[in-house]
Coordinates of C-alpha atoms in Angstrom, one line a residue:
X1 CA 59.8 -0.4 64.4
X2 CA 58.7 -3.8 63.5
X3 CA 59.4 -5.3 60.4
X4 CA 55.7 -5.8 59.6
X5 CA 55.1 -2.4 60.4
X6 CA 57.6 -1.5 57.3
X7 CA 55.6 -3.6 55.2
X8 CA 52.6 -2.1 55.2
X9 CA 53.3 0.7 53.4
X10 CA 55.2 -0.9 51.1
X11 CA 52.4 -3.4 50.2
X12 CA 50.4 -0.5 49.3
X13 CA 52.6 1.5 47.0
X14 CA 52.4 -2.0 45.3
X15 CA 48.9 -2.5 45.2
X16 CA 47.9 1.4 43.8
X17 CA 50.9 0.9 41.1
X18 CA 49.6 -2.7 40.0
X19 CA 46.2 -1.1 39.7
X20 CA 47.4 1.8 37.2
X21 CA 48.7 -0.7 35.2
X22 CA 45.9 -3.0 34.7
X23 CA 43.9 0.4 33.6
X24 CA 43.9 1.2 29.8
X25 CA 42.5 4.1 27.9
X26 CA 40.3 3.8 24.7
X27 CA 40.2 7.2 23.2
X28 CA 39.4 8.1 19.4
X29 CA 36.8 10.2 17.6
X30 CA 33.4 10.0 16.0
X31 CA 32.7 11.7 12.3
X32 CA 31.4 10.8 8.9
X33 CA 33.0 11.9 6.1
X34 CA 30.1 12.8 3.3
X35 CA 30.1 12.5 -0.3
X36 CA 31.5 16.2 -1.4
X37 CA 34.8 15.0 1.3
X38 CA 33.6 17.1 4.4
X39 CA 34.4 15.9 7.5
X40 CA 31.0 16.1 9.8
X41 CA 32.5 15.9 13.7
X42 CA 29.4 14.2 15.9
X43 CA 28.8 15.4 19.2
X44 CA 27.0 14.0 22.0
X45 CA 27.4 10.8 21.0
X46 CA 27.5 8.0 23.6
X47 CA 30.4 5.7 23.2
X48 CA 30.4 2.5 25.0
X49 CA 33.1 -0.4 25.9
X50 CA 31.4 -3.4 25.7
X51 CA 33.5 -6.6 26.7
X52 CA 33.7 -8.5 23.6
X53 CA 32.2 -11.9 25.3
X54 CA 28.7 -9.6 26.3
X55 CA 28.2 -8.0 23.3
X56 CA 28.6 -11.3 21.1
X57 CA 26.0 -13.4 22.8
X58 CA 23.7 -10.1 23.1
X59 CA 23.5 -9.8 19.4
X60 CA 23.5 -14.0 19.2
X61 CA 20.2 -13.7 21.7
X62 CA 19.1 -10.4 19.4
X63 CA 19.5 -12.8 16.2
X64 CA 17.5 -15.4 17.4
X65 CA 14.8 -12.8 18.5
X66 CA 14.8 -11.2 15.4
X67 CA 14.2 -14.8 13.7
X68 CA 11.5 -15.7 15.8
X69 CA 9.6 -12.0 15.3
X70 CA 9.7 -12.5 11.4
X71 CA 8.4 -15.5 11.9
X72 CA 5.2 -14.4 13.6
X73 CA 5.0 -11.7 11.5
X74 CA 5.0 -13.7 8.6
X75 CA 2.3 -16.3 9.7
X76 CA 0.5 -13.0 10.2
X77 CA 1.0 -11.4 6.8
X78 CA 0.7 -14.9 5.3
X79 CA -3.0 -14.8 6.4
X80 CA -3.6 -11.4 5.2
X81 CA -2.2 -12.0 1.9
X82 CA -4.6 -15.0 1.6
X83 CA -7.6 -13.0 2.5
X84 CA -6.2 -10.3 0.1
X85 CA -5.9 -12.8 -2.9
X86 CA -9.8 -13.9 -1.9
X87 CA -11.1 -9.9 -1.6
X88 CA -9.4 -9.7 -5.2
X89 CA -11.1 -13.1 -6.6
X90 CA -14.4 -12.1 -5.1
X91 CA -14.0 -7.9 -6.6
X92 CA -13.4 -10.0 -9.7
X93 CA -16.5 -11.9 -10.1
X94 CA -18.5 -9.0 -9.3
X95 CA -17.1 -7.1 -11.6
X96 CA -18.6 -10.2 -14.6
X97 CA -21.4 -9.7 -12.4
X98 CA -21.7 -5.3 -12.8
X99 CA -20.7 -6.1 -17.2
X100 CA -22.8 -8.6 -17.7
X101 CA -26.1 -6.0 -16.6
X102 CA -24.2 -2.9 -18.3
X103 CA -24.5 -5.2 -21.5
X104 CA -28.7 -5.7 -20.9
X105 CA -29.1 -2.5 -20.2
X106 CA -27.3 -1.3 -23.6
X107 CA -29.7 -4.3 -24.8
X108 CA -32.7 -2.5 -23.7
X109 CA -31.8 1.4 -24.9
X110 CA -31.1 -0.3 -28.1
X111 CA -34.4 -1.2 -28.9
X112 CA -35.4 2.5 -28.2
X113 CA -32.1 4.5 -28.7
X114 CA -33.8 7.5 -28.7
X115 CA -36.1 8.0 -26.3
X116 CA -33.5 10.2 -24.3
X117 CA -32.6 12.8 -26.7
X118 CA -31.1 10.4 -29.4
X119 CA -31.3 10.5 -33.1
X120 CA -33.1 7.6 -34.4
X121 CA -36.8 5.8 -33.6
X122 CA -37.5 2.8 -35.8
X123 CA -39.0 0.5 -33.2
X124 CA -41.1 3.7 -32.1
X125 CA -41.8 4.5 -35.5
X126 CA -43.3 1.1 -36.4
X127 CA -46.4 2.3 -33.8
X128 CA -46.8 5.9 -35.3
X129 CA -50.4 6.7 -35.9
X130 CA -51.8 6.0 -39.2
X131 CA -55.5 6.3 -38.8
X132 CA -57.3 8.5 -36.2
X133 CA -60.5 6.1 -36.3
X134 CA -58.6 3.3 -34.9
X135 CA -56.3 5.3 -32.8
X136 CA -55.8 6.3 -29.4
X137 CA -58.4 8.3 -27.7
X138 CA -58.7 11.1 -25.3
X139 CA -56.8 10.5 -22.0
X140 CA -54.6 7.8 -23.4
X141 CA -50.3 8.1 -23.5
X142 CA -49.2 9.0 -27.0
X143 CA -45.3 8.7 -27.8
X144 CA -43.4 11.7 -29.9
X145 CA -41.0 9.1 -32.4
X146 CA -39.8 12.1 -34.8
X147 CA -37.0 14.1 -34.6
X148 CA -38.2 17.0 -33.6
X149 CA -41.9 16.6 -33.8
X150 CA -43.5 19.8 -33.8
X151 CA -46.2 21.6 -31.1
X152 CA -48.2 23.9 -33.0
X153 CA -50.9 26.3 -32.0
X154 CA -54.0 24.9 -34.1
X155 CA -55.3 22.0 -35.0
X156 CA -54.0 21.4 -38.7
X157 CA -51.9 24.2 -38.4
X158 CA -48.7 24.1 -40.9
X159 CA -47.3 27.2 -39.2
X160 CA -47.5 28.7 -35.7
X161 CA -44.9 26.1 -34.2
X162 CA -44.9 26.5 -30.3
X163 CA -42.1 24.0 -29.2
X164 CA -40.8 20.7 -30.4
X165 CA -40.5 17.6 -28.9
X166 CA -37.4 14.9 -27.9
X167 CA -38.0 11.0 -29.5
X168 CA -39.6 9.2 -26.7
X169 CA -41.6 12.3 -24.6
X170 CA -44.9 11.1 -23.9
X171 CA -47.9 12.6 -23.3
X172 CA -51.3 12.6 -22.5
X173 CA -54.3 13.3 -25.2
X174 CA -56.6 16.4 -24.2
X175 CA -58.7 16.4 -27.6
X176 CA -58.8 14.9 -31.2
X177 CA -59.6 16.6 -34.4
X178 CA -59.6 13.7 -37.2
X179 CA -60.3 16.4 -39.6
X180 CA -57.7 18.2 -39.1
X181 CA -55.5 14.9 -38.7
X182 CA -54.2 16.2 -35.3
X183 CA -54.2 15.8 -31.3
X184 CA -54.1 18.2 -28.9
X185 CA -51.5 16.7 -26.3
X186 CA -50.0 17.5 -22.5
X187 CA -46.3 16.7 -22.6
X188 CA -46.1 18.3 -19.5
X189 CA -44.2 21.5 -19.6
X190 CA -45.8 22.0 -23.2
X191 CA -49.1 21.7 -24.7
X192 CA -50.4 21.8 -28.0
X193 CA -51.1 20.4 -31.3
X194 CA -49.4 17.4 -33.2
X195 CA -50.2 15.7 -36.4
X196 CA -51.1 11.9 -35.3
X197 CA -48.4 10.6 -37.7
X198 CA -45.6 12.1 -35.7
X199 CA -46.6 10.1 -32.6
X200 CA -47.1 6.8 -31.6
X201 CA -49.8 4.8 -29.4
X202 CA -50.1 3.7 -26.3
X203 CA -48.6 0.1 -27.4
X204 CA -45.1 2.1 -28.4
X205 CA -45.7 3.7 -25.0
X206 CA -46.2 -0.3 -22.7
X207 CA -43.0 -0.7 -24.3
X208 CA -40.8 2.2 -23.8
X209 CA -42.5 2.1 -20.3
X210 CA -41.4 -1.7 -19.2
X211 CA -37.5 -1.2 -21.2
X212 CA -37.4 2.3 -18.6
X213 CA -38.6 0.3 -15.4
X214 CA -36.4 -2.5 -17.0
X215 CA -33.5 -0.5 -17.2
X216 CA -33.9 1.1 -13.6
X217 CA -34.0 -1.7 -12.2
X218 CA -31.1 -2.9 -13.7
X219 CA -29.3 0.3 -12.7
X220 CA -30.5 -0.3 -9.3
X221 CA -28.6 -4.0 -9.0
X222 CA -25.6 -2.6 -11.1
X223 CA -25.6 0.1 -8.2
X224 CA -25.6 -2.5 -5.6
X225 CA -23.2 -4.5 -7.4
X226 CA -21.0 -1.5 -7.6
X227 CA -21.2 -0.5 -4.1
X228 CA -20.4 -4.3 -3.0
X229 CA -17.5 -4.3 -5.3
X230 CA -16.2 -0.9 -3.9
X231 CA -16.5 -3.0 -0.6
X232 CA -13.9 -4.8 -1.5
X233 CA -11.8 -3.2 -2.9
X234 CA -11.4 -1.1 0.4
X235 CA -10.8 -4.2 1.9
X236 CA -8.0 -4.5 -0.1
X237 CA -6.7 -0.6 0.9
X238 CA -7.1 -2.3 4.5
X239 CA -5.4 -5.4 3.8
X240 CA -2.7 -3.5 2.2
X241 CA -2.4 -1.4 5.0
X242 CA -1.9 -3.9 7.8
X243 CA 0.3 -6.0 5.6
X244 CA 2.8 -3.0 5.6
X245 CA 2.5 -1.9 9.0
X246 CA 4.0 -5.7 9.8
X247 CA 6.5 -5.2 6.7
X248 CA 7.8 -2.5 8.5
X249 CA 8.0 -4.2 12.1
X250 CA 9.7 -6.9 10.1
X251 CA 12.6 -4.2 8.3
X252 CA 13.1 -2.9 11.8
X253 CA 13.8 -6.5 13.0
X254 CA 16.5 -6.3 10.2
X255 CA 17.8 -3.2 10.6
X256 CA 20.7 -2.0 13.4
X257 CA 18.6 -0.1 15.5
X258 CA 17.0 -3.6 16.9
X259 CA 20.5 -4.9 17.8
X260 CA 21.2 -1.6 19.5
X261 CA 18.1 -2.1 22.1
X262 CA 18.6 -3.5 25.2
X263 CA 22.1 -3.5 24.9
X264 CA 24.4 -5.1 28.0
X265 CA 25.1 -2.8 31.0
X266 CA 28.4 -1.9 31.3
X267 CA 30.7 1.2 33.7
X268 CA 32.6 2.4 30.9
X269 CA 31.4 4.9 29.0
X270 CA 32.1 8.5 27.7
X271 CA 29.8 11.1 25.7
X272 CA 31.9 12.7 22.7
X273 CA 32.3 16.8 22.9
X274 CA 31.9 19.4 20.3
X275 CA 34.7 17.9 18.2
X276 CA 33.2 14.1 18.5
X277 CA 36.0 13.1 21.0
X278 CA 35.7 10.8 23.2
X279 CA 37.9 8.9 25.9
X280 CA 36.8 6.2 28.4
X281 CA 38.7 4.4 31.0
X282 CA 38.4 0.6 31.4
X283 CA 40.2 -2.1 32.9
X284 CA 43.4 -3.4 30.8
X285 CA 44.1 -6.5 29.7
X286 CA 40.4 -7.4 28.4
X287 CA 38.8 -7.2 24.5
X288 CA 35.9 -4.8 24.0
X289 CA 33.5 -3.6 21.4
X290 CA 33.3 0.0 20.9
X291 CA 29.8 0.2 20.6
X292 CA 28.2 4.3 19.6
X293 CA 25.2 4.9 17.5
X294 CA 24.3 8.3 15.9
X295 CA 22.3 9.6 13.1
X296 CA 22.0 12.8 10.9
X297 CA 19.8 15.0 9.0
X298 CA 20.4 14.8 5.2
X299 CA 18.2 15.5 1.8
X300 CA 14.5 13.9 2.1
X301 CA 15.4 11.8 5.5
X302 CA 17.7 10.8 8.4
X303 CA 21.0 8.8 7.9
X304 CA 21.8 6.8 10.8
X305 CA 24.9 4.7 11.6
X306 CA 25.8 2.1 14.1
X307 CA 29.3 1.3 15.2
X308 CA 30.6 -2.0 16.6
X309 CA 34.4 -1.7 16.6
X310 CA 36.7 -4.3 17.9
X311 CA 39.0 -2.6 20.4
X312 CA 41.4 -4.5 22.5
X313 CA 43.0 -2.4 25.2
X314 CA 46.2 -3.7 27.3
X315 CA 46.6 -2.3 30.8
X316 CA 48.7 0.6 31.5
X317 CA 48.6 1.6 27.2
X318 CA 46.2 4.0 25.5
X319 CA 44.4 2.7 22.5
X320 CA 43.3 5.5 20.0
X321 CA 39.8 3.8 17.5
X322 CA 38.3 6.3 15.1
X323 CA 34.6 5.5 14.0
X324 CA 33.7 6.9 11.2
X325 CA 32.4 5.5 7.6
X326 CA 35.0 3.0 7.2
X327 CA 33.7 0.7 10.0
X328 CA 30.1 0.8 10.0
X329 CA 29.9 -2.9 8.5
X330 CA 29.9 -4.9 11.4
X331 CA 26.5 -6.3 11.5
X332 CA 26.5 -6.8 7.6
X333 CA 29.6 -8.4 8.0
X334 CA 28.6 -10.8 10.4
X335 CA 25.0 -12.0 9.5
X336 CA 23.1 -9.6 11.3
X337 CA 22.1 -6.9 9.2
X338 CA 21.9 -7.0 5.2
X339 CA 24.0 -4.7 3.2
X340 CA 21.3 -1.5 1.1
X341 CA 21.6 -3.5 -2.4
X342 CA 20.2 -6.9 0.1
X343 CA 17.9 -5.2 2.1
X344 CA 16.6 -3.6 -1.2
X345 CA 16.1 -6.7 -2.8
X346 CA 14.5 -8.0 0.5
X347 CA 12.0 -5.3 0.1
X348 CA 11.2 -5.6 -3.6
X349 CA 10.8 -9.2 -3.0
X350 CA 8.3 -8.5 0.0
X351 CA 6.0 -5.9 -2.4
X352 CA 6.4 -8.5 -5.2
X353 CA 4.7 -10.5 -3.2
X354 CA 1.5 -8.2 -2.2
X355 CA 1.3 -7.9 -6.1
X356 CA 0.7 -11.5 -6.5
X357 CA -2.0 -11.3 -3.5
X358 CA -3.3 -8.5 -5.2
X359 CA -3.8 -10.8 -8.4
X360 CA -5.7 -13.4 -6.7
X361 CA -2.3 -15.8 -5.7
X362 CA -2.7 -18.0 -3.0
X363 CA -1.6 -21.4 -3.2
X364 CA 2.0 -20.7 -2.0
X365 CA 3.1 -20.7 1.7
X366 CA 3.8 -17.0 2.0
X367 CA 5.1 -17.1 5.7
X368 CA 7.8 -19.5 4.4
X369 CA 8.2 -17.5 1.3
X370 CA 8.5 -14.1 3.6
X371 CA 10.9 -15.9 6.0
X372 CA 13.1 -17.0 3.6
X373 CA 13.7 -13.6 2.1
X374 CA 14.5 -12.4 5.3
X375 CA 17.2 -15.5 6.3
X376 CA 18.2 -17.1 2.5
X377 CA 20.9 -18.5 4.2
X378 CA 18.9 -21.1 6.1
X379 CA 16.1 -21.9 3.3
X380 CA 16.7 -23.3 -0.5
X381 CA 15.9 -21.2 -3.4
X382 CA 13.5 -23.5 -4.5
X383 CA 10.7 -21.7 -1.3
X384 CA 10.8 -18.2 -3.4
X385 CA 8.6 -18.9 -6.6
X386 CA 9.3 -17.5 -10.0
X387 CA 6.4 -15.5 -10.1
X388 CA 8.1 -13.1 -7.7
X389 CA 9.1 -9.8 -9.4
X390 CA 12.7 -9.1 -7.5
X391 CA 16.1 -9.6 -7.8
X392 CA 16.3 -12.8 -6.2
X393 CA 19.9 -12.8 -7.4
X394 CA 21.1 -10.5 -5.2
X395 CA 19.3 -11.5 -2.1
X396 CA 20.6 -15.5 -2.4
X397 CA 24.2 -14.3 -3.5
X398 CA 24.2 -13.0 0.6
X399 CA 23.6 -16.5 2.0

């Protein structure tokens, strides 16, 4: 047998035992440990190895991304908040507009404060009728100005009361008896006789007539005023809307579930079983991410969790990584994501700053303003105003 012959085989053996070596094994386990100490196990959970070199310039690219988002979003939202603050300014004047017609028409009822079912009738009273020879004849508007003036059957008639009248009902004159010192009058729903000093003439009458079309008009422009103003003020709702519809695109550009889209490709990969084990094979000698995402139902939401765990694996060794709550940080750690108490005070800042829209504000640059909360680290203080209601401590202690 030749000597290369004996080789061959040889030459093998070398090559299958050089490739076990260069294998490794990451194995470990996925829980969360809750607040009352119970250990939740998470199964089904897909566990990735990442090479370290991928991952880092996939979240790098997902930064940048996330940087450029915000900023449309907030060139967006800057605009809305400026039409917001206008929709305000404008509700505003119209609401001068709608008090200063409430005060004429309380103007105008003044002068007659009675002639709906109120207690007193001086201006009406100045017009009552004190002589029948120089008052108003048949078919002419007469005014009732006492409380209570009373209908009666006869002419003259101290007794036999039929109805009684409101301040301010008018009616027409069927007959006069100057004897008797009465009228016999149509109010409408009621006739019958009134002594001529418990009404008024037809003067009393041109002027509680032009005060009611006075006032209905009036009513009619404070009803368009009011329809114009509830215009706006929808537009606000709108505004309002929109503006956190792109709040919430922006949190989700903060949050871990953006870096955990469109993450690299990779072979090595396991999903955990019913006890939230997991064990993936990959090629020793190399540094990797453990990278695993999962969520869970608790009280009044969801709870999710995103794991980016440094795991170095040397070929032909085993490397056992647990993820659970005590490496969850990664992205906060490295500039990525914001901590709750940051991302809070991000949020607050963000609604402070609808309030100010709200109030008419709009000579700051809100897009550099809304940026700025989202990246302190790469703006100055000096961008988020006073004005804002939010713990600006917190957020610019994170830079």
């Amino acid at each position: 047998m030749s000597r290369s012959r004996l080789l061959l085989p040889l030459l093998a053996v070398l090559f299958i035992l050089g490739a076990c070596q260069s294998e490794g094994k990451l194995t470990g386990e996925v829980f969360i440990v809750t607040e009352g100490r119970e250990n939740i196990e998470m199964g089904l959970i897909d566990v990735r190895a990442i090479k370290q070199s991928k991952m880092e310039s996939h979240l790098q690219k997902r930064y940048e991304a996330a940087k450029q988002r915000i900023k449309t979003y907030a060139d967006s939202v800057s605009t809305l908040l400026d039409t917001l603050a206008d929709a305000r300014r404008e509700a505003e004047k119209l609401d001068t507009k709608r008090n200063r017609q409430l005060s004429r028409v309380s103007n105008l009822k003044s002068k007659f404060p009675n002639w709906n079912n109120v207690s007193s009738s001086k201006k009406i009273r100045q017009y009552r009728i004190d002589n029948m020879q120089n008052g108003p004849e048949v078919g002419e508007i007469v005014v009732s100005h006492s409380d209570g003036s009373k209908i009666r059957a006869k002419a003259g008639a101290t007794r036999d009361v039929i109805d009684r009248t409101d301040v301010g009902d008018t009616g027409r004159i069927v007959r006069a008896e100057s004897s008797q010192d009465s009228y016999l009058v149509d109010f409408g729903e009621t006739k019958g006789w009134v002594w001529s000093f418990e009404l008024a003439g037809p003067e009393a009458y041109k002027l509680i007539s032009e005060n009611k079309r006075s006032i209905s008009e009036t009513n009619k422009l404070i009803e368009s005023i009011e329809d114009k103003r509830q215009s706006k003020v929808d537009k606000m709702y709108e505004l309002n809307a929109r503006i956190q519809k792109m709040y919430d695109s922006m949190r989700y550009c903060l949050s871990g579930e953006f870096y955990f889209n469109e993450l690299p490709d990779t072979e090595y990969s396991d999903r955990t079983n019913s006890r939230g084990r997991f064990e993936i094979s990959v090629q020793g000698d190399e540094e990797y991410y453990l990278v695993a995402r999962g969520d869970r139902s608790i009280d009044g939401g969801t709870e999710k969790y995103h794991w980016i765990v440094d795991a170095p694996v040397d070929g032909g060794s085993q490397r056992e990584v647990m993820l659970s709550n005590n490496n969850l940080e990664y992205l906060v750690e490295h500039g990525y994501t914001r901590s709750d108490e940051v991302q809070a005070a991000t949020e607050n800042l963000w609604n402070s700053i609808i309030h100010l829209a709200r109030r008419g504000k709009s000579e700051y640059k809100w897009e550099e303003v809304i940026y700025t909360i989202a990246f302190p680290d790469e703006a100055s203080e000096a961008l988020i105003p006073d004005e804002l209601d939010g713990p600006k401590t917190e957020l610019l202690m994170s830079q």
